[in-house]
Tab-separated table of C-alpha atoms and ligand atoms in Angstrom:
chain	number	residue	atom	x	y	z
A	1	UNK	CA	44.008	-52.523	-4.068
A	2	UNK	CA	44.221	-49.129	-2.593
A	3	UNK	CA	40.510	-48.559	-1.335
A	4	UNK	CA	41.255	-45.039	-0.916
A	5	UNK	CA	39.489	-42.141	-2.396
A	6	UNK	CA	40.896	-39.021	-3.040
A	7	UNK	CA	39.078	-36.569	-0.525
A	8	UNK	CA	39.355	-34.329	-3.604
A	9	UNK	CA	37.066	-36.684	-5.369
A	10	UNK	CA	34.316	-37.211	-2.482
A	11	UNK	CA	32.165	-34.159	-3.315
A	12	UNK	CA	32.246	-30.585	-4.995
A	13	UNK	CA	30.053	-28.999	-2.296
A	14	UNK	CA	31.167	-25.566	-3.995
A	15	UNK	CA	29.571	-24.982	-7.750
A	16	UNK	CA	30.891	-23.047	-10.260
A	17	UNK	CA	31.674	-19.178	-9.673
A	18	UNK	CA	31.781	-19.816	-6.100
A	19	UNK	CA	27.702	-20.728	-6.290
A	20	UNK	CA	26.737	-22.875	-3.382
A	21	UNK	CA	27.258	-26.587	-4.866
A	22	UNK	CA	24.220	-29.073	-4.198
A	23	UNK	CA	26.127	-30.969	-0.942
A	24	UNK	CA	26.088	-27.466	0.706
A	25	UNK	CA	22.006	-28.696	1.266
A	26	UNK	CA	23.389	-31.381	2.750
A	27	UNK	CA	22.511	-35.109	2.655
A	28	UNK	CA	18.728	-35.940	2.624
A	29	UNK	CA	17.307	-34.697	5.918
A	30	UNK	CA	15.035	-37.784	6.381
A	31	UNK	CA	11.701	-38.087	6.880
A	32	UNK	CA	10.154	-41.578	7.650
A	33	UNK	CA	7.440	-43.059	6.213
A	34	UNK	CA	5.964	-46.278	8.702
A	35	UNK	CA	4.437	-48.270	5.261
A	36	UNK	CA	7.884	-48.517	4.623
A	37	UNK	CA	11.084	-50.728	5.397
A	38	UNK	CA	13.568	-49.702	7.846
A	39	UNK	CA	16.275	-51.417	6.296
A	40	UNK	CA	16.822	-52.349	2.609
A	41	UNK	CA	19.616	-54.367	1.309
A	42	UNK	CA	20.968	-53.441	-1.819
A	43	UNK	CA	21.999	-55.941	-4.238
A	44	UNK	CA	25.322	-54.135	-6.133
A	45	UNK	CA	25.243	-55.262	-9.704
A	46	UNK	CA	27.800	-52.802	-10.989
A	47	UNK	CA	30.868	-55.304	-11.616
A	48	UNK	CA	28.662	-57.713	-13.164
A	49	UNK	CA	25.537	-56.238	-14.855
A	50	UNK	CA	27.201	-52.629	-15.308
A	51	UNK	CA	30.406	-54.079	-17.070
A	52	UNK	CA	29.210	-56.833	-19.038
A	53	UNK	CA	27.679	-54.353	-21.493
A	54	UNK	CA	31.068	-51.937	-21.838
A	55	UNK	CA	32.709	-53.440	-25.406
A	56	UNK	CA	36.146	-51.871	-24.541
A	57	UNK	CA	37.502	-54.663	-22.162
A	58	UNK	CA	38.292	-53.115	-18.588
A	59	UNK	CA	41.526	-54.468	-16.866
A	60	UNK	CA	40.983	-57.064	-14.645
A	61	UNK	CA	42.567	-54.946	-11.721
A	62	UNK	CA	40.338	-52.168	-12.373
A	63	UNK	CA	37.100	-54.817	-11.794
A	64	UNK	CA	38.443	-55.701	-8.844
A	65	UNK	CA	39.414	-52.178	-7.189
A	66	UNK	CA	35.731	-51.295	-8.193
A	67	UNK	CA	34.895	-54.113	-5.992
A	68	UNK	CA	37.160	-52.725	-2.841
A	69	UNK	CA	35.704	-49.571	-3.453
A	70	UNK	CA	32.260	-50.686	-2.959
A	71	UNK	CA	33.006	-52.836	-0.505
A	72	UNK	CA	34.713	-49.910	1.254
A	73	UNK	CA	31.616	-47.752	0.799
A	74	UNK	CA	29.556	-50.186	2.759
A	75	UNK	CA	27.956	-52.342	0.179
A	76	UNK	CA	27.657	-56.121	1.473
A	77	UNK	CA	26.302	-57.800	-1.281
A	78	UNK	CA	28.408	-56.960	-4.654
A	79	UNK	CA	28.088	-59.288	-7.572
A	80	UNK	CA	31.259	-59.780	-8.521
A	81	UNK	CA	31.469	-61.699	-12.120
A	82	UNK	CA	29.620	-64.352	-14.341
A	83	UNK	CA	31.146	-67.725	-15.337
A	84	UNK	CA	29.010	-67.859	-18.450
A	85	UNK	CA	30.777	-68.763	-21.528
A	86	UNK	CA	33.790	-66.364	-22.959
A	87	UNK	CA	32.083	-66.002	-26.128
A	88	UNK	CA	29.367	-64.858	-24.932
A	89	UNK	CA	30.311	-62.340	-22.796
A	90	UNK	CA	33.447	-61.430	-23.532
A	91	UNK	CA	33.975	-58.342	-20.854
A	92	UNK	CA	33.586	-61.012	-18.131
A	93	UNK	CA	36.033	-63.410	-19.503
A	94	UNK	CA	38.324	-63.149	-17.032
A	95	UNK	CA	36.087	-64.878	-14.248
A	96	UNK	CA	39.435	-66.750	-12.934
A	97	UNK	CA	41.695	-64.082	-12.824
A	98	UNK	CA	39.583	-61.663	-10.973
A	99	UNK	CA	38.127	-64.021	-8.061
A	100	UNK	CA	41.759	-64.518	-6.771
A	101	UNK	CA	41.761	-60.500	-6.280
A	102	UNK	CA	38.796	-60.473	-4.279
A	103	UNK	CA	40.194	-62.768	-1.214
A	104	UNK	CA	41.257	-60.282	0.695
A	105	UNK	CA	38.252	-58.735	1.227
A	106	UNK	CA	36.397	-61.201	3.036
A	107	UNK	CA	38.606	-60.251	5.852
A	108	UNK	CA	38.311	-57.201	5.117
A	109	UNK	CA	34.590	-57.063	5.595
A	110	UNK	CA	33.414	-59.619	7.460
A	111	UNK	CA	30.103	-61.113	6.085
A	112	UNK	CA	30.676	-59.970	2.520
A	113	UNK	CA	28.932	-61.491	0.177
A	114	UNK	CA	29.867	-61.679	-3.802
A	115	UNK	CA	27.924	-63.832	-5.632
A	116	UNK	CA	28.610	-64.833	-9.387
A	117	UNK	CA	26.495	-65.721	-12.745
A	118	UNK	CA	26.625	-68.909	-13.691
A	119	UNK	CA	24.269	-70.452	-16.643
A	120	UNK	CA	25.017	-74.221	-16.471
A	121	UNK	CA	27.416	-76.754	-14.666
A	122	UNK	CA	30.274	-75.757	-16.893
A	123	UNK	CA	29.707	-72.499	-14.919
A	124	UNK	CA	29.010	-73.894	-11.832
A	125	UNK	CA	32.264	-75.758	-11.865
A	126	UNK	CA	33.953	-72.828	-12.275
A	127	UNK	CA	32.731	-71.341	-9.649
A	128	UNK	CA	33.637	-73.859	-6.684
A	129	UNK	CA	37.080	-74.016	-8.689
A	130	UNK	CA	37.202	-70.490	-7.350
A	131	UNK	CA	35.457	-70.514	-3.655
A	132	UNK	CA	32.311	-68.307	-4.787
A	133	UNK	CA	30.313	-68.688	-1.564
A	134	UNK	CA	27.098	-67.973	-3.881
A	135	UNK	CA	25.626	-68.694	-7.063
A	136	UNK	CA	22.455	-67.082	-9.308
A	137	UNK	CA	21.081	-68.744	-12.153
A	138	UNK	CA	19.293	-66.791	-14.644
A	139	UNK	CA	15.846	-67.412	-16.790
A	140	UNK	CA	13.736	-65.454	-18.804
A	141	UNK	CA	10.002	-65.055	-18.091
A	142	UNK	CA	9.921	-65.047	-21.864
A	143	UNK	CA	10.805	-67.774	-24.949
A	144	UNK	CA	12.755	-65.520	-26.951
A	145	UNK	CA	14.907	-64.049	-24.600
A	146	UNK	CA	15.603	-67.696	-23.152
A	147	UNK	CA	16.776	-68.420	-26.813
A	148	UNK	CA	18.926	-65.060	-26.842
A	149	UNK	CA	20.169	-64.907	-23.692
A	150	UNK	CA	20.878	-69.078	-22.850
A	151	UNK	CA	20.578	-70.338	-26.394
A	152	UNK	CA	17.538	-72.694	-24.922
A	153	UNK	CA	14.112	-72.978	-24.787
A	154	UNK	CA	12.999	-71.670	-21.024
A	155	UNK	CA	11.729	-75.618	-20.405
A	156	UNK	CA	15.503	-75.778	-21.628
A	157	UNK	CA	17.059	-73.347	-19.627
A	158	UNK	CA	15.072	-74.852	-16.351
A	159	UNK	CA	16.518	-78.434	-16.536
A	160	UNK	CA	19.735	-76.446	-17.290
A	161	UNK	CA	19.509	-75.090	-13.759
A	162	UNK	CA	18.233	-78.258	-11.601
A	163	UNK	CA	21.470	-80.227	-11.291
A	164	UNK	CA	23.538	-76.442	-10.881
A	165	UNK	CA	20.552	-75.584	-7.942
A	166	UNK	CA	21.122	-79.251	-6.620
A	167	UNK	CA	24.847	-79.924	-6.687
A	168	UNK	CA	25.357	-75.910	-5.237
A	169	UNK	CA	22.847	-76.680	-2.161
A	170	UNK	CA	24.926	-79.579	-1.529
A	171	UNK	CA	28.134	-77.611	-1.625
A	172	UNK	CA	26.018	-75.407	0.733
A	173	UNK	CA	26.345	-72.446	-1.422
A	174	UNK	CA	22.842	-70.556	-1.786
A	175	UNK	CA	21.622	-69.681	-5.253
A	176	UNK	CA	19.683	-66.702	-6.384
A	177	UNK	CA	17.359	-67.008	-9.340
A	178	UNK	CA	16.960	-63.501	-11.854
A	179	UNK	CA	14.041	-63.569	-13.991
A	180	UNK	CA	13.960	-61.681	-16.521
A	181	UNK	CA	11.412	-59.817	-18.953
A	182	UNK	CA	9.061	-59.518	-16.443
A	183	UNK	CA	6.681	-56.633	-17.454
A	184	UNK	CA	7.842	-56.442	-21.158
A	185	UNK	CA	10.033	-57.983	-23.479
A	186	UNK	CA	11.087	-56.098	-27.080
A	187	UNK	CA	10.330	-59.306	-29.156
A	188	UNK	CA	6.937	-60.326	-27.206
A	189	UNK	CA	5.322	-57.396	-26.253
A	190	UNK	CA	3.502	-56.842	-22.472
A	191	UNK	CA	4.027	-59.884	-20.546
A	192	UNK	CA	1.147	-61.382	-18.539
A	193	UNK	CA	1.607	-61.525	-14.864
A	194	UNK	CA	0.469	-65.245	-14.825
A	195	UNK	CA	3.214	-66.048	-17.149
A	196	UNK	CA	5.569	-64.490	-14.843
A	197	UNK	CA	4.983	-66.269	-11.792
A	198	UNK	CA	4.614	-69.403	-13.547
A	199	UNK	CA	8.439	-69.182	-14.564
A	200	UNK	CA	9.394	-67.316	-11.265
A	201	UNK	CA	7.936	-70.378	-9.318
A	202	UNK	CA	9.629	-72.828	-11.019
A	203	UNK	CA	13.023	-70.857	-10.108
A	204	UNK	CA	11.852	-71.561	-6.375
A	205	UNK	CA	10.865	-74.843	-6.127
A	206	UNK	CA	14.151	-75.945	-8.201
A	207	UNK	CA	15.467	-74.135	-4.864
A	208	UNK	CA	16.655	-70.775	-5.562
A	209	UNK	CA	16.622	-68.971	-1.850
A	210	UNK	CA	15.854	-65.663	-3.387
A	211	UNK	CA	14.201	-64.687	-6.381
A	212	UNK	CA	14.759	-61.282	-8.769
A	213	UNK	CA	12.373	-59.988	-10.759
A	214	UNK	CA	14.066	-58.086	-13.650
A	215	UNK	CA	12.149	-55.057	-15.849
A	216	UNK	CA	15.127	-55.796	-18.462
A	217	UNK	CA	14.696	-53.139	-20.786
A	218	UNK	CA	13.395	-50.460	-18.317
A	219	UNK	CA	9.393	-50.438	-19.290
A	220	UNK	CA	7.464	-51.127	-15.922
A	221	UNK	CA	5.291	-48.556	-14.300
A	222	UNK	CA	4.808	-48.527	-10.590
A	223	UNK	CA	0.939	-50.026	-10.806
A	224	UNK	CA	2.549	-52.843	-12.725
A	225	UNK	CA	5.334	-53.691	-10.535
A	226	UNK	CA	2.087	-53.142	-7.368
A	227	UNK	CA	0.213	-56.255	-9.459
A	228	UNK	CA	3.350	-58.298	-10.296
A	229	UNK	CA	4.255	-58.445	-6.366
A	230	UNK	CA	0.474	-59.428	-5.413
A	231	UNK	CA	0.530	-61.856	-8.307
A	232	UNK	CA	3.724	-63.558	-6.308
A	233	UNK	CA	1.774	-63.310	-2.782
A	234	UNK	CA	-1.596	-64.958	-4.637
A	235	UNK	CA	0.503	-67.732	-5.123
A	236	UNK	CA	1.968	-67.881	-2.062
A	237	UNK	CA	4.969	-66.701	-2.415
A	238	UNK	CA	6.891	-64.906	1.291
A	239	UNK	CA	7.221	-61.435	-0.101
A	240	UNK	CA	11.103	-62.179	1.573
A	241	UNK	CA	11.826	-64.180	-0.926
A	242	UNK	CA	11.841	-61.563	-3.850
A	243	UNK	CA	13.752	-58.742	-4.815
A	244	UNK	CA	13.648	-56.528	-7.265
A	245	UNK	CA	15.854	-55.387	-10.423
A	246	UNK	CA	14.966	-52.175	-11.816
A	247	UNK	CA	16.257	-50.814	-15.542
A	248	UNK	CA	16.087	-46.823	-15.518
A	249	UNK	CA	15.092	-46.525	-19.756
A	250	UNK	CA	11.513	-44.571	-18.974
A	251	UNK	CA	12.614	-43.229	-15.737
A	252	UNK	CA	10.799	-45.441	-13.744
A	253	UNK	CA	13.060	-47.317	-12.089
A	254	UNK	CA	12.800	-45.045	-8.687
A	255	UNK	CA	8.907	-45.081	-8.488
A	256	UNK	CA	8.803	-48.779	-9.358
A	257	UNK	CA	11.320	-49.161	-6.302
A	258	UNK	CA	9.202	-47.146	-4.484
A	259	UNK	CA	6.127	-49.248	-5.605
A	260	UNK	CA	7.551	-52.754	-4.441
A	261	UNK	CA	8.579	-51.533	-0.946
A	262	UNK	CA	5.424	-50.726	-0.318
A	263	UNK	CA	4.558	-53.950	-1.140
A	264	UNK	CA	7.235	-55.584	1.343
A	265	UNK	CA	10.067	-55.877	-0.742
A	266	UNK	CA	13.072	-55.130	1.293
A	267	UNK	CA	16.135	-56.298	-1.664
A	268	UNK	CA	16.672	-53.680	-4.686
A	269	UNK	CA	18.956	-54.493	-7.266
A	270	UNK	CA	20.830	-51.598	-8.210
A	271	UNK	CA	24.252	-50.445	-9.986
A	272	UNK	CA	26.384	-47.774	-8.889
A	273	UNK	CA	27.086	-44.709	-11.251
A	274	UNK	CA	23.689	-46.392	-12.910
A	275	UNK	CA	25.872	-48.475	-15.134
A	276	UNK	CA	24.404	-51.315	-17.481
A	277	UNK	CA	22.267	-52.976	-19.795
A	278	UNK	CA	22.397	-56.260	-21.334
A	279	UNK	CA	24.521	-57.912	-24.210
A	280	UNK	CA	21.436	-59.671	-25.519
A	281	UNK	CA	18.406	-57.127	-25.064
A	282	UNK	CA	20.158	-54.033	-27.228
A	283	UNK	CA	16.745	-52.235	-25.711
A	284	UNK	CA	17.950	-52.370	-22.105
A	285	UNK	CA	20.032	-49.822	-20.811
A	286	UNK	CA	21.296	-48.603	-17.259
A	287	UNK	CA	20.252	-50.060	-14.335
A	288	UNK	CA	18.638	-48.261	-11.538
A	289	UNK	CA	21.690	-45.904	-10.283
A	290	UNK	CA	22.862	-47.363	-6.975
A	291	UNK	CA	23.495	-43.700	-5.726
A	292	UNK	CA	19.996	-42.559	-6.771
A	293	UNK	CA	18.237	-45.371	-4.791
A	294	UNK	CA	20.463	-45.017	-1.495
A	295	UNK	CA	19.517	-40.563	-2.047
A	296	UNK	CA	16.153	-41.903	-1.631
A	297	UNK	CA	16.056	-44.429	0.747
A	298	UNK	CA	18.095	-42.046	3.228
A	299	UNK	CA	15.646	-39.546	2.526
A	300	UNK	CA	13.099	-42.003	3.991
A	301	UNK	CA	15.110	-43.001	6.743
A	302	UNK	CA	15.521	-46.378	5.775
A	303	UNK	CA	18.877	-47.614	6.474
A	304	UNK	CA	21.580	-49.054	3.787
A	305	UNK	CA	24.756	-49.943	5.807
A	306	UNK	CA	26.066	-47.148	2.536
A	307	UNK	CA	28.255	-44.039	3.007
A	308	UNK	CA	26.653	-42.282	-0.211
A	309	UNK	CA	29.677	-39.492	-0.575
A	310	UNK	CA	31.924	-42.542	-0.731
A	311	UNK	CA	30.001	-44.749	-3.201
A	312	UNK	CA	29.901	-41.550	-5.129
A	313	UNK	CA	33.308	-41.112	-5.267
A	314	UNK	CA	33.835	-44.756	-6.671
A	315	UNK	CA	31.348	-44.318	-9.180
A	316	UNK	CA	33.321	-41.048	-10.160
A	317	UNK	CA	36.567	-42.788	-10.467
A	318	UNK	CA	35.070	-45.525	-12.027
A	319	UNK	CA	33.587	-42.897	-14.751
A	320	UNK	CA	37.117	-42.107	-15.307
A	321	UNK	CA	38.157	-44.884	-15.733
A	322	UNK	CA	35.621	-45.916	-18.373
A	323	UNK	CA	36.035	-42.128	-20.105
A	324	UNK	CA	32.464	-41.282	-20.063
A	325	UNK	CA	30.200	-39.345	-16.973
A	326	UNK	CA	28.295	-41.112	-14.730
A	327	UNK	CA	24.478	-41.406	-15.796
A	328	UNK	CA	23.734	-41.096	-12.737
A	329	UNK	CA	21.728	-37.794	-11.651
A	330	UNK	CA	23.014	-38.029	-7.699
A	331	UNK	CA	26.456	-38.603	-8.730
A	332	UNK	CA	26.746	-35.926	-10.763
A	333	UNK	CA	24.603	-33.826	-7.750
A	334	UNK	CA	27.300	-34.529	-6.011
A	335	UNK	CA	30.201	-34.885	-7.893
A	336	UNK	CA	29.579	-31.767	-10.454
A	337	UNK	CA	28.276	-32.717	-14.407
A	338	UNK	CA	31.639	-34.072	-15.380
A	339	UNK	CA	31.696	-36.711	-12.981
B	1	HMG	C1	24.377	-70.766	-21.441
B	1	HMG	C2	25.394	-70.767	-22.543
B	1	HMG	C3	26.755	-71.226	-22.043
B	1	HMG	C4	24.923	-71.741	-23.609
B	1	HMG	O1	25.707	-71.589	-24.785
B	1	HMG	P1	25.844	-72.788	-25.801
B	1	HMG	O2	26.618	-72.262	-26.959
B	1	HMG	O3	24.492	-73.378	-26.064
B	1	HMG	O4	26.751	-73.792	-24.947
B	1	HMG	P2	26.793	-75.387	-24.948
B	1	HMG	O5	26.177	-75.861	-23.682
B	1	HMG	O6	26.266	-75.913	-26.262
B	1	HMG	O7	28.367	-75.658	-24.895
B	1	HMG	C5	29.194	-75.232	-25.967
B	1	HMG	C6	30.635	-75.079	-25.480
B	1	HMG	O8	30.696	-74.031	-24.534
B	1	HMG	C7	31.276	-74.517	-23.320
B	1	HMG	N1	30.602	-73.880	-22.193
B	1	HMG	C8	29.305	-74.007	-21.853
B	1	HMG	N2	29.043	-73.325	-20.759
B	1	HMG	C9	30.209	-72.753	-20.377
B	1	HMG	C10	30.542	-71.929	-19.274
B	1	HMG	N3	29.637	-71.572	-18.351
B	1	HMG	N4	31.802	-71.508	-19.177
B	1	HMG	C11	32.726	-71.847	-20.095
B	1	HMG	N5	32.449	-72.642	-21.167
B	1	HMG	C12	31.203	-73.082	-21.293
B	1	HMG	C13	31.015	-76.016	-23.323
B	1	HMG	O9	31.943	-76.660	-22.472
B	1	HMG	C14	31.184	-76.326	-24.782
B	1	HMG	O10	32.587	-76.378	-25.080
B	1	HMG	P3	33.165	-77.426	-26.137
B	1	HMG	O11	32.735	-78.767	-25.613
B	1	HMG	O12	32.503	-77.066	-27.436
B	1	HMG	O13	34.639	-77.149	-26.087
B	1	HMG	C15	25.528	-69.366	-23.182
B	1	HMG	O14	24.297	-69.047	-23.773
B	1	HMG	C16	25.893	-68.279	-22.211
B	1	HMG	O15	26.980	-68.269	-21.675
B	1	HMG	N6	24.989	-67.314	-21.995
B	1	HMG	C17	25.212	-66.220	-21.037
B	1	HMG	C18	24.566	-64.943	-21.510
B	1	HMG	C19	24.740	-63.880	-20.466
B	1	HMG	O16	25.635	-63.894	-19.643
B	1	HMG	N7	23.843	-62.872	-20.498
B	1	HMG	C20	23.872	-61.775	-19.552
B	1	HMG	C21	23.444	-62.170	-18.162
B	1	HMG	S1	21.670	-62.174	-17.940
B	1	HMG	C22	21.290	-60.537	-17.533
B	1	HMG	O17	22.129	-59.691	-17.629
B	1	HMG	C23	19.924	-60.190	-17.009
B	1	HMG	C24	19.910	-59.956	-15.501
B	1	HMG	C25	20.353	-61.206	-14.745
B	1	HMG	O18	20.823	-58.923	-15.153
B	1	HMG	C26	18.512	-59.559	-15.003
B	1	HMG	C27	17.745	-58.612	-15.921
B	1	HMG	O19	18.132	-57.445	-16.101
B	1	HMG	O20	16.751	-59.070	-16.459
């Protein structure tokens, strides 16, 4: 693993016809606000969420200098993989290969943390097998996409995930727990607030550390995401407990962001060169573009540990190495439209 970027490929401050390119502005000149967090931490999903949907199967070396690269760019949390069945997901399938890779980056970066998916005990089992220092279970604030998504009921799903939440704490590994669906789901319709934080509290007291509330397939509004976060607090839920994952479908996902820290949240999912979706909601599609969140947050003066020329960069070579542009708008800001 190489780390290195091109400097050729950090930024094309100059535009076409020798037009001033966007970086000549500058990075965002920022401006606090004091209702706001100042510091977010910024859950990468790219290796994980972003590549589980791509149906051409990316080499496992390729995952893992994607990894070093956002490492390298200052990301500390970067889920790496799932351990979920092969079938299933079939991009991911090389779980075992890939974890060996990644060793050398602990030292690397001190404190770096790469969790991994895992549905089950199977998965779990995995996992240790490999020295993942954390875990995240996933449920579905919905019945139908429990059935998709885990082949279970979500009573199912749940008493899938005690003995993983219980046998992890005592291998003193901390789990996260995603829900998903939480503002809409394409086979249910609107889903009521009450209904998510009866699911999301269950994912607690089994005794997930953190808990991620996922708009799936990219439908939440700010006002929504506002009520869904007091619904939480109501129940007494620590507002440090939850993070948020954002899909980008309506082009919400940076005003719903925006919503929820102003609400207290201080964890944002997010997946750099706004790669993603899910295998088993065909509706979702990219997540909230890491590189578009840290534009923002900077602009706000809230600090990300992130060196955003640099994560753009990876995100570029990574669009290269997938054949298609980045959907992300501040990549291709700052990287020019083909990037
Ligand atoms: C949960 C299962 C496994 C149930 O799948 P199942 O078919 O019901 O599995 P099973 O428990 O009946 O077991 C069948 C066979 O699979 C094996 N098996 C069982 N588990 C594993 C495992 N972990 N690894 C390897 N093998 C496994 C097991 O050992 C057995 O083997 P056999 O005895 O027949 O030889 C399956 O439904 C599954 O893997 N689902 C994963 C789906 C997935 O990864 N979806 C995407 C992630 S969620 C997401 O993206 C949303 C999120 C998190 O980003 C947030 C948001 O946006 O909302």
């Amino acid at each position: 693993m190489t780390e290195q970027s091109n400097p050729t490929e950090q930024s094309s401050s100059t535009g076409q016809n020798g037009e001033p390119g966007v970086l000549d502005l500058g990075l965002p000149d920022p401006v606090a606000d004091p209702a706001l967090p100042k510091r977010v931490r910024i859950h990468e999903v790219g290796p994980r969420d972003g590549l589980q949907n791509e149906s051409a199967l990316v080499p496992v070396e390729v995952k893992a200098e994607f990894i070093a690269r956002l490492a390298a760019a200052g990301l500390g949390t970067v889920e790496a993989t799932s351990f979920v069945h092969p079938k299933w997901v079939p991009q991911l399938a090389d779980a075992e290969q890939l974890m060996p890779l990644l060793a050398p980056l602990h030292e690397r970066h001190p404190g770096l943390r790469l969790p991994v998916l895992v549905p089950n005990e199977r998965g779990l089992d995995r996992a240790l097998a490999h020295h993942a220092g954390e875990v995240a279970v996933f449920a579905s604030a919905t019945e139908t996409f429990a059935r998709r998504n885990l082949n279970r009921s979500a009573d199912e799903a749940m008493e899938m995930f005690r003995p993983v939440v219980e046998r992890a704490g005592e291998a003193g590994v901390p789990v996260r727990g995603y829900l998903s669906m939480c503002f809409g789901d394409p086979w249910e319709g609107r889903v009521p607030v009450d209904q998510v934080v009866g699911h999301g509290l269950r994912l607690l007291e089994l005794g997930c550390a953190e808990l991620s509330l996922g708009d799936t397939i990219g439908v939440a509004t700010p006002g929504q995401v506002t009520a869904l976060l007091a619904g939480f607090v109501r129940a007494g839920v620590p507002v440090e407990k939850l993070a948020v994952h954002f899909h980008d479908t309506y082009g919400q996902a940076l005003s719903n962001t925006l919503a929820a820290l102003r609400s207290g949240v201080t964890v944002v999912d997010a997946s750099a060169g706004g790669l993603g979706g899910c295998p088993y909601a065909k509706s979702a599609t990219g997540n909230l573009a890491t590189e578009d969140l840290v534009w923002m947050l900077h602009g706000l003066g809230i600090e990300t540990g992130v060196d955003l020329p640099r994560l753009a960069a990876t995100s570029g070579w990574m669009a290269r190495q997938l054949g298609r542009p980045s959907p992300s708008r501040t990549v291709r800001a700052l990287l020019g439209p083909t990037a």
